[in-house]
Amino acid sequence: MMRAGRHRAVPSAQVVVAALFVIAILPAGATVLAPLALAFLALALLWPVQHRVQTFLPRYIALLVTLAVMMLALLAFGWIFTWSFGRVGGWMVDNTARFQQHYDELRRWLEDHGIDVDVIWADNVGTASVMRVVQTVTSRVNSTFSFWLIALTYLLLGLMEVEGFESRIKTMQNPVARKLLLDGSRETAQKLRRYMRIRTIMSIATGLFIWLFTSGFELPLAKEWGVIAFVLNYIPFIGPLVATLLPTAFALIQLDNWQSAIAIFLGLNIIQFTLGSYIEPRVSGNALSLSPVVVLFSVFAWGYVWGIFGAFIGVPISIALVTFCRHHPSSRWVSELLGRGSEADRGGVST
């Protein structure tokens, strides 16, 4: 009995050590692993498109069509992102005098309370700080370009290898590993597609409601605030928070009325809470199979590891991990612990 217990403890210790090792190398391997995670998510979303196109077009032509669809979607998303923030930035430039007035008022208030703004600016803003900002922006642009290039390469190779990889899994001698990889991959892909579909629908609804709400207050750039809410809503918790604070700060400057700004802040939060915390979980059903605490932890933990991209990809990664854990007897307890505990989630593959 003691010998058998010791034999069972060894694999568990190895799993813990391996998990800690993987967690330790995640930040260091962000250049390679983060694009790989994005490529897997894109692969789950795009493979059904390529599979359908392959029914009436040659394989490589279907691959080009699939990549074209992805590029068009990314260009459209990037255009509306640039348009909305560009419009807000343009409005700020056109109303520089108003911002200067508010800055002078704030400066006088601070000086009346013994805070010298000129000293603060002299200590914290200078040529060196400007150069650091320029270097940081340049580095981010270069790393972003490399990130998308690596992710696109992973995706291209993945789309070419899906069918071959599935065939190799089916010929594996280990039936447990074969079933884990096949069922886990299929269900994970289904859940990720459903998650992104529901996230897109709820983001559109959030953007529309925020557009109508800010229009009711006659807040300038109402359409732009709606589009910004739509874009940022893809990042759970963090995105909606930013999409709420930006119009509130704008209203505080534009309306010169803190009561209206507070009303806008409360209204935006009610919209975000109702759609994101009440309606979306009921619409998504088993698409997440995660408890709200795990969703929140996934956003902040992966955001800490990989930055803003980690906050975006954190929930899909957790969905994949929990789904695969449920398909193996030794790790099913992880799914039961971190999941939502629904009967359908315990019963097997969702449809």
GROMACS .gro file of C-alpha atoms in nm:
model
  351
    1MET     CA    1   0.000   0.000   0.000
    2MET     CA    2   0.279   0.243   0.094
    3ARG     CA    3   0.473   0.149  -0.215
    4ALA     CA    4   0.167   0.204  -0.437
    5GLY     CA    5   0.094   0.542  -0.274
    6ARG     CA    6   0.453   0.649  -0.332
    7HIS     CA    7   0.426   0.540  -0.694
    8ARG     CA    8   0.116   0.758  -0.744
    9ALA     CA    9   0.279   1.058  -0.580
   10VAL     CA   10   0.576   1.069  -0.816
   11PRO     CA   11   0.378   1.158  -1.132
   12SER     CA   12   0.187   1.422  -0.937
   13ALA     CA   13   0.513   1.582  -0.823
   14GLN     CA   14   0.642   1.572  -1.179
   15VAL     CA   15   0.328   1.742  -1.304
   16VAL     CA   16   0.360   2.017  -1.042
   17VAL     CA   17   0.727   2.075  -1.129
   18ALA     CA   18   0.648   2.078  -1.501
   19ALA     CA   19   0.363   2.325  -1.448
   20LEU     CA   20   0.585   2.557  -1.243
   21PHE     CA   21   0.855   2.537  -1.510
   22VAL     CA   22   0.608   2.629  -1.784
   23ILE     CA   23   0.476   2.922  -1.580
   24ALA     CA   24   0.832   3.043  -1.523
   25ILE     CA   25   0.925   3.043  -1.893
   26LEU     CA   26   0.603   3.204  -2.017
   27PRO     CA   27   0.722   3.567  -1.981
   28ALA     CA   28   1.065   3.486  -2.125
   29GLY     CA   29   0.912   3.299  -2.417
   30ALA     CA   30   0.650   3.562  -2.499
   31THR     CA   31   0.810   3.636  -2.836
   32VAL     CA   32   0.744   3.279  -2.949
   33LEU     CA   33   0.460   3.153  -2.729
   34ALA     CA   34   0.223   3.453  -2.748
   35PRO     CA   35   0.203   3.446  -3.132
   36LEU     CA   36   0.157   3.069  -3.110
   37ALA     CA   37  -0.142   3.112  -2.876
   38LEU     CA   38  -0.297   3.367  -3.114
   39ALA     CA   39  -0.234   3.134  -3.409
   40PHE     CA   40  -0.417   2.848  -3.232
   41LEU     CA   41  -0.714   3.076  -3.164
   42ALA     CA   42  -0.720   3.193  -3.526
   43LEU     CA   43  -0.684   2.832  -3.642
   44ALA     CA   44  -0.991   2.729  -3.442
   45LEU     CA   45  -1.188   3.015  -3.596
   46LEU     CA   46  -1.067   2.982  -3.957
   47TRP     CA   47  -1.042   2.607  -4.011
   48PRO     CA   48  -1.419   2.561  -4.072
   49VAL     CA   49  -1.396   2.832  -4.340
   50GLN     CA   50  -1.110   2.658  -4.517
   51HIS     CA   51  -1.275   2.317  -4.480
   52ARG     CA   52  -1.591   2.441  -4.653
   53VAL     CA   53  -1.399   2.621  -4.928
   54GLN     CA   54  -1.195   2.304  -4.992
   55THR     CA   55  -1.513   2.124  -5.098
   56PHE     CA   56  -1.524   2.318  -5.425
   57LEU     CA   57  -1.173   2.466  -5.462
   58PRO     CA   58  -0.821   2.313  -5.456
   59ARG     CA   59  -0.656   2.300  -5.116
   60TYR     CA   60  -0.401   2.578  -5.164
   61ILE     CA   61  -0.655   2.806  -5.331
   62ALA     CA   62  -0.882   2.748  -5.030
   63LEU     CA   63  -0.589   2.837  -4.803
   64LEU     CA   64  -0.539   3.167  -4.985
   65VAL     CA   65  -0.913   3.244  -4.963
   66THR     CA   66  -0.909   3.173  -4.588
   67LEU     CA   67  -0.610   3.399  -4.532
   68ALA     CA   68  -0.775   3.671  -4.742
   69VAL     CA   69  -1.088   3.650  -4.526
   70MET     CA   70  -0.875   3.684  -4.213
   71MET     CA   71  -0.680   3.981  -4.352
   72LEU     CA   72  -1.001   4.159  -4.453
   73ALA     CA   73  -1.145   4.107  -4.105
   74LEU     CA   74  -0.826   4.240  -3.941
   75LEU     CA   75  -0.814   4.539  -4.176
   76ALA     CA   76  -1.179   4.623  -4.104
   77PHE     CA   77  -1.121   4.592  -3.729
   78GLY     CA   78  -0.806   4.801  -3.747
   79TRP     CA   79  -0.979   5.067  -3.957
   80ILE     CA   80  -1.269   5.118  -3.716
   81PHE     CA   81  -1.022   5.124  -3.424
   82THR     CA   82  -0.807   5.388  -3.595
   83TRP     CA   83  -1.111   5.586  -3.709
   84SER     CA   84  -1.271   5.606  -3.365
   85PHE     CA   85  -0.957   5.700  -3.172
   86GLY     CA   86  -0.847   5.929  -3.455
   87ARG     CA   87  -1.175   6.118  -3.436
   88VAL     CA   88  -1.141   6.160  -3.061
   89GLY     CA   89  -0.781   6.274  -3.101
   90GLY     CA   90  -0.881   6.518  -3.375
   91TRP     CA   91  -1.151   6.667  -3.154
   92MET     CA   92  -0.897   6.716  -2.876
   93VAL     CA   93  -0.664   6.901  -3.115
   94ASP     CA   94  -0.947   7.123  -3.238
   95ASN     CA   95  -1.042   7.209  -2.879
   96THR     CA   96  -0.695   7.278  -2.745
   97ALA     CA   97  -0.809   7.612  -2.604
   98ARG     CA   98  -1.073   7.440  -2.388
   99PHE     CA   99  -0.814   7.195  -2.251
  100GLN     CA  100  -0.575   7.483  -2.184
  101GLN     CA  101  -0.850   7.660  -1.988
  102HIS     CA  102  -0.915   7.354  -1.773
  103TYR     CA  103  -0.543   7.305  -1.724
  104ASP     CA  104  -0.501   7.663  -1.604
  105GLU     CA  105  -0.793   7.621  -1.362
  106LEU     CA  106  -0.646   7.298  -1.225
  107ARG     CA  107  -0.305   7.457  -1.198
  108ARG     CA  108  -0.439   7.751  -0.998
  109TRP     CA  109  -0.630   7.517  -0.768
  110LEU     CA  110  -0.317   7.308  -0.703
  111GLU     CA  111  -0.104   7.616  -0.640
  112ASP     CA  112  -0.364   7.746  -0.395
  113HIS     CA  113  -0.316   7.420  -0.205
  114GLY     CA  114   0.064   7.446  -0.199
  115ILE     CA  115   0.147   7.225  -0.502
  116ASP     CA  116   0.387   7.385  -0.752
  117VAL     CA  117   0.303   7.239  -1.093
  118ASP     CA  118   0.608   7.395  -1.264
  119VAL     CA  119   0.842   7.211  -1.029
  120ILE     CA  120   0.664   6.880  -1.095
  121TRP     CA  121   0.686   6.930  -1.472
  122ALA     CA  122   1.054   7.026  -1.449
  123ASP     CA  123   1.136   6.718  -1.242
  124ASN     CA  124   0.940   6.467  -1.449
  125VAL     CA  125   0.921   6.602  -1.804
  126GLY     CA  126   1.227   6.681  -2.011
  127THR     CA  127   1.432   6.578  -2.312
  128ALA     CA  128   1.529   6.246  -2.155
  129SER     CA  129   1.167   6.152  -2.080
  130VAL     CA  130   1.060   6.247  -2.432
  131MET     CA  131   1.338   6.031  -2.577
  132ARG     CA  132   1.229   5.740  -2.357
  133VAL     CA  133   0.874   5.773  -2.486
  134VAL     CA  134   0.996   5.779  -2.848
  135GLN     CA  135   1.216   5.473  -2.789
  136THR     CA  136   0.930   5.289  -2.620
  137VAL     CA  137   0.689   5.363  -2.905
  138THR     CA  138   0.947   5.257  -3.167
  139SER     CA  139   1.019   4.936  -2.979
  140ARG     CA  140   0.647   4.857  -2.948
  141VAL     CA  141   0.591   4.913  -3.321
  142ASN     CA  142   0.879   4.681  -3.410
  143SER     CA  143   0.769   4.413  -3.164
  144THR     CA  144   0.407   4.434  -3.284
  145PHE     CA  145   0.515   4.386  -3.646
  146SER     CA  146   0.731   4.086  -3.549
  147PHE     CA  147   0.447   3.947  -3.338
  148TRP     CA  148   0.196   3.948  -3.623
  149LEU     CA  149   0.450   3.811  -3.871
  150ILE     CA  150   0.532   3.516  -3.644
  151ALA     CA  151   0.163   3.455  -3.569
  152LEU     CA  152   0.079   3.460  -3.942
  153THR     CA  153   0.356   3.209  -4.011
  154TYR     CA  154   0.225   2.977  -3.737
  155LEU     CA  155  -0.128   3.011  -3.873
  156LEU     CA  156  -0.024   2.938  -4.231
  157LEU     CA  157   0.161   2.623  -4.128
  158GLY     CA  158  -0.123   2.520  -3.898
  159LEU     CA  159  -0.389   2.548  -4.169
  160MET     CA  160  -0.172   2.333  -4.396
  161GLU     CA  161  -0.118   2.068  -4.126
  162VAL     CA  162  -0.463   2.031  -3.965
  163GLU     CA  163  -0.575   1.729  -4.167
  164GLY     CA  164  -0.236   1.560  -4.150
  165PHE     CA  165  -0.212   1.619  -3.775
  166GLU     CA  166  -0.559   1.472  -3.725
  167SER     CA  167  -0.461   1.163  -3.926
  168ARG     CA  168  -0.147   1.113  -3.716
  169ILE     CA  169  -0.349   1.139  -3.395
  170LYS     CA  170  -0.594   0.874  -3.520
  171THR     CA  171  -0.305   0.632  -3.576
  172MET     CA  172  -0.161   0.673  -3.226
  173GLN     CA  173  -0.124   0.349  -3.030
  174ASN     CA  174  -0.223   0.500  -2.695
  175PRO     CA  175  -0.606   0.508  -2.689
  176VAL     CA  176  -0.622   0.748  -2.393
  177ALA     CA  177  -0.394   1.003  -2.559
  178ARG     CA  178  -0.575   0.958  -2.891
  179LYS     CA  179  -0.915   1.025  -2.737
  180LEU     CA  180  -0.782   1.316  -2.529
  181LEU     CA  181  -0.629   1.494  -2.828
  182LEU     CA  182  -0.914   1.430  -3.070
  183ASP     CA  183  -1.208   1.506  -2.840
  184GLY     CA  184  -1.028   1.783  -2.655
  185SER     CA  185  -0.923   1.959  -2.976
  186ARG     CA  186  -1.268   1.936  -3.133
  187GLU     CA  187  -1.453   2.058  -2.827
  188THR     CA  188  -1.201   2.335  -2.759
  189ALA     CA  189  -1.238   2.461  -3.116
  190GLN     CA  190  -1.619   2.455  -3.084
  191LYS     CA  191  -1.607   2.645  -2.755
  192LEU     CA  192  -1.363   2.905  -2.886
  193ARG     CA  193  -1.575   2.969  -3.195
  194ARG     CA  194  -1.886   3.005  -2.983
  195TYR     CA  195  -1.705   3.227  -2.733
  196MET     CA  196  -1.580   3.465  -3.004
  197ARG     CA  197  -1.919   3.467  -3.177
  198ILE     CA  198  -2.100   3.559  -2.855
  199ARG     CA  199  -1.829   3.809  -2.761
  200THR     CA  200  -1.872   3.978  -3.100
  201ILE     CA  201  -2.252   3.994  -3.070
  202MET     CA  202  -2.235   4.135  -2.717
  203SER     CA  203  -1.967   4.385  -2.820
  204ILE     CA  204  -2.189   4.512  -3.101
  205ALA     CA  205  -2.483   4.539  -2.860
  206THR     CA  206  -2.267   4.725  -2.606
  207GLY     CA  207  -2.148   4.968  -2.871
  208LEU     CA  208  -2.502   5.037  -2.991
  209PHE     CA  209  -2.638   5.099  -2.641
  210ILE     CA  210  -2.349   5.329  -2.551
  211TRP     CA  211  -2.397   5.520  -2.876
  212LEU     CA  212  -2.767   5.571  -2.801
  213PHE     CA  213  -2.700   5.659  -2.437
  214THR     CA  214  -2.431   5.920  -2.510
  215SER     CA  215  -2.647   6.061  -2.791
  216GLY     CA  216  -2.926   6.110  -2.537
  217PHE     CA  217  -2.692   6.326  -2.330
  218GLU     CA  218  -2.591   6.512  -2.648
  219LEU     CA  219  -2.231   6.420  -2.579
  220PRO     CA  220  -2.010   6.491  -2.885
  221LEU     CA  221  -1.857   6.192  -3.067
  222ALA     CA  222  -2.137   5.957  -2.957
  223LYS     CA  223  -2.076   5.722  -3.251
  224GLU     CA  224  -1.707   5.714  -3.175
  225TRP     CA  225  -1.769   5.622  -2.809
  226GLY     CA  226  -1.991   5.338  -2.927
  227VAL     CA  227  -1.723   5.209  -3.164
  228ILE     CA  228  -1.455   5.237  -2.895
  229ALA     CA  229  -1.677   5.038  -2.657
  230PHE     CA  230  -1.726   4.773  -2.929
  231VAL     CA  231  -1.350   4.740  -2.986
  232LEU     CA  232  -1.245   4.738  -2.620
  233ASN     CA  233  -1.520   4.497  -2.515
  234TYR     CA  234  -1.313   4.210  -2.659
  235ILE     CA  235  -1.088   4.242  -2.353
  236PRO     CA  236  -1.301   4.131  -2.055
  237PHE     CA  237  -1.316   4.361  -1.751
  238ILE     CA  238  -1.026   4.587  -1.858
  239GLY     CA  239  -1.177   4.691  -2.192
  240PRO     CA  240  -1.521   4.786  -2.055
  241LEU     CA  241  -1.356   4.980  -1.771
  242VAL     CA  242  -1.152   5.189  -2.014
  243ALA     CA  243  -1.453   5.233  -2.244
  244THR     CA  244  -1.643   5.372  -1.943
  245LEU     CA  245  -1.374   5.605  -1.809
  246LEU     CA  246  -1.288   5.769  -2.142
  247PRO     CA  247  -1.635   5.915  -2.217
  248THR     CA  248  -1.674   6.012  -1.850
  249ALA     CA  249  -1.351   6.215  -1.854
  250PHE     CA  250  -1.456   6.366  -2.187
  251ALA     CA  251  -1.798   6.460  -2.048
  252LEU     CA  252  -1.637   6.621  -1.742
  253ILE     CA  253  -1.437   6.851  -1.970
  254GLN     CA  254  -1.698   6.908  -2.239
  255LEU     CA  255  -2.014   6.957  -2.032
  256ASP     CA  256  -1.857   7.161  -1.750
  257ASN     CA  257  -2.104   6.986  -1.519
  258TRP     CA  258  -1.985   6.717  -1.280
  259GLN     CA  259  -2.343   6.601  -1.215
  260SER     CA  260  -2.388   6.512  -1.584
  261ALA     CA  261  -2.049   6.342  -1.588
  262ILE     CA  262  -2.148   6.126  -1.289
  263ALA     CA  263  -2.480   6.041  -1.455
  264ILE     CA  264  -2.296   5.937  -1.772
  265PHE     CA  265  -2.051   5.730  -1.568
  266LEU     CA  266  -2.331   5.550  -1.384
  267GLY     CA  267  -2.530   5.493  -1.704
  268LEU     CA  268  -2.230   5.349  -1.888
  269ASN     CA  269  -2.153   5.117  -1.598
  270ILE     CA  270  -2.514   4.998  -1.586
  271ILE     CA  271  -2.497   4.917  -1.959
  272GLN     CA  272  -2.166   4.733  -1.922
  273PHE     CA  273  -2.281   4.542  -1.613
  274THR     CA  274  -2.619   4.444  -1.758
  275LEU     CA  275  -2.479   4.319  -2.087
  276GLY     CA  276  -2.148   4.180  -1.965
  277SER     CA  277  -2.235   4.035  -1.625
  278TYR     CA  278  -2.602   3.944  -1.660
  279ILE     CA  279  -2.705   3.883  -2.022
  280GLU     CA  280  -2.381   3.749  -2.170
  281PRO     CA  281  -2.330   3.465  -1.916
  282ARG     CA  282  -2.687   3.347  -1.982
  283VAL     CA  283  -2.641   3.364  -2.358
  284SER     CA  284  -2.301   3.193  -2.357
  285GLY     CA  285  -2.417   2.892  -2.156
  286ASN     CA  286  -2.137   2.635  -2.169
  287ALA     CA  287  -1.924   2.831  -2.413
  288LEU     CA  288  -1.700   2.939  -2.127
  289SER     CA  289  -1.740   2.655  -1.876
  290LEU     CA  290  -1.546   2.880  -1.639
  291SER     CA  291  -1.645   3.038  -1.313
  292PRO     CA  292  -1.647   3.421  -1.310
  293VAL     CA  293  -1.353   3.421  -1.066
  294VAL     CA  294  -1.145   3.215  -1.311
  295VAL     CA  295  -1.240   3.450  -1.596
  296LEU     CA  296  -1.126   3.751  -1.395
  297PHE     CA  297  -0.807   3.575  -1.286
  298SER     CA  298  -0.735   3.471  -1.646
  299VAL     CA  299  -0.758   3.829  -1.769
  300PHE     CA  300  -0.527   3.976  -1.506
  301ALA     CA  301  -0.285   3.682  -1.481
  302TRP     CA  302  -0.226   3.651  -1.855
  303GLY     CA  303  -0.227   4.031  -1.884
  304TYR     CA  304   0.056   4.039  -1.630
  305VAL     CA  305   0.249   3.774  -1.825
  306TRP     CA  306   0.194   3.899  -2.183
  307GLY     CA  307   0.058   4.252  -2.149
  308ILE     CA  308  -0.255   4.370  -2.326
  309PHE     CA  309  -0.247   4.074  -2.564
  310GLY     CA  310  -0.244   3.838  -2.267
  311ALA     CA  311  -0.557   4.008  -2.132
  312PHE     CA  312  -0.726   3.943  -2.466
  313ILE     CA  313  -0.615   3.582  -2.507
  314GLY     CA  314  -0.631   3.482  -2.139
  315VAL     CA  315  -0.993   3.361  -2.135
  316PRO     CA  316  -0.956   3.147  -2.453
  317ILE     CA  317  -0.642   2.989  -2.305
  318SER     CA  318  -0.829   2.902  -1.985
  319ILE     CA  319  -1.120   2.762  -2.187
  320ALA     CA  320  -0.877   2.534  -2.371
  321LEU     CA  321  -0.700   2.419  -2.054
  322VAL     CA  322  -1.022   2.341  -1.866
  323THR     CA  323  -1.169   2.161  -2.169
  324PHE     CA  324  -0.866   1.936  -2.212
  325CYS     CA  325  -0.855   1.865  -1.839
  326ARG     CA  326  -1.212   1.736  -1.849
  327HIS     CA  327  -1.123   1.474  -2.109
  328HIS     CA  328  -0.869   1.293  -1.891
  329PRO     CA  329  -0.964   1.109  -1.568
  330SER     CA  330  -0.659   1.227  -1.373
  331SER     CA  331  -0.722   1.596  -1.448
  332ARG     CA  332  -1.102   1.602  -1.453
  333TRP     CA  333  -1.101   1.746  -1.102
  334VAL     CA  334  -0.945   2.066  -1.245
  335SER     CA  335  -1.243   2.111  -1.474
  336GLU     CA  336  -1.486   2.043  -1.189
  337LEU     CA  337  -1.304   2.291  -0.965
  338LEU     CA  338  -1.261   2.576  -1.216
  339GLY     CA  339  -1.573   2.520  -1.424
  340ARG     CA  340  -1.921   2.650  -1.371
  341GLY     CA  341  -2.049   2.318  -1.240
  342SER     CA  342  -2.331   2.279  -1.493
  343GLU     CA  343  -2.471   1.937  -1.562
  344ALA     CA  344  -2.400   1.970  -1.933
  345ASP     CA  345  -2.041   2.062  -1.861
  346ARG     CA  346  -1.988   1.745  -1.657
  347GLY     CA  347  -2.161   1.526  -1.906
  348GLY     CA  348  -1.928   1.549  -2.201
  349VAL     CA  349  -1.882   1.733  -2.524
  350SER     CA  350  -2.108   2.030  -2.580
  351THR     CA  351  -2.278   2.081  -2.908
   0.00000   0.00000   0.00000
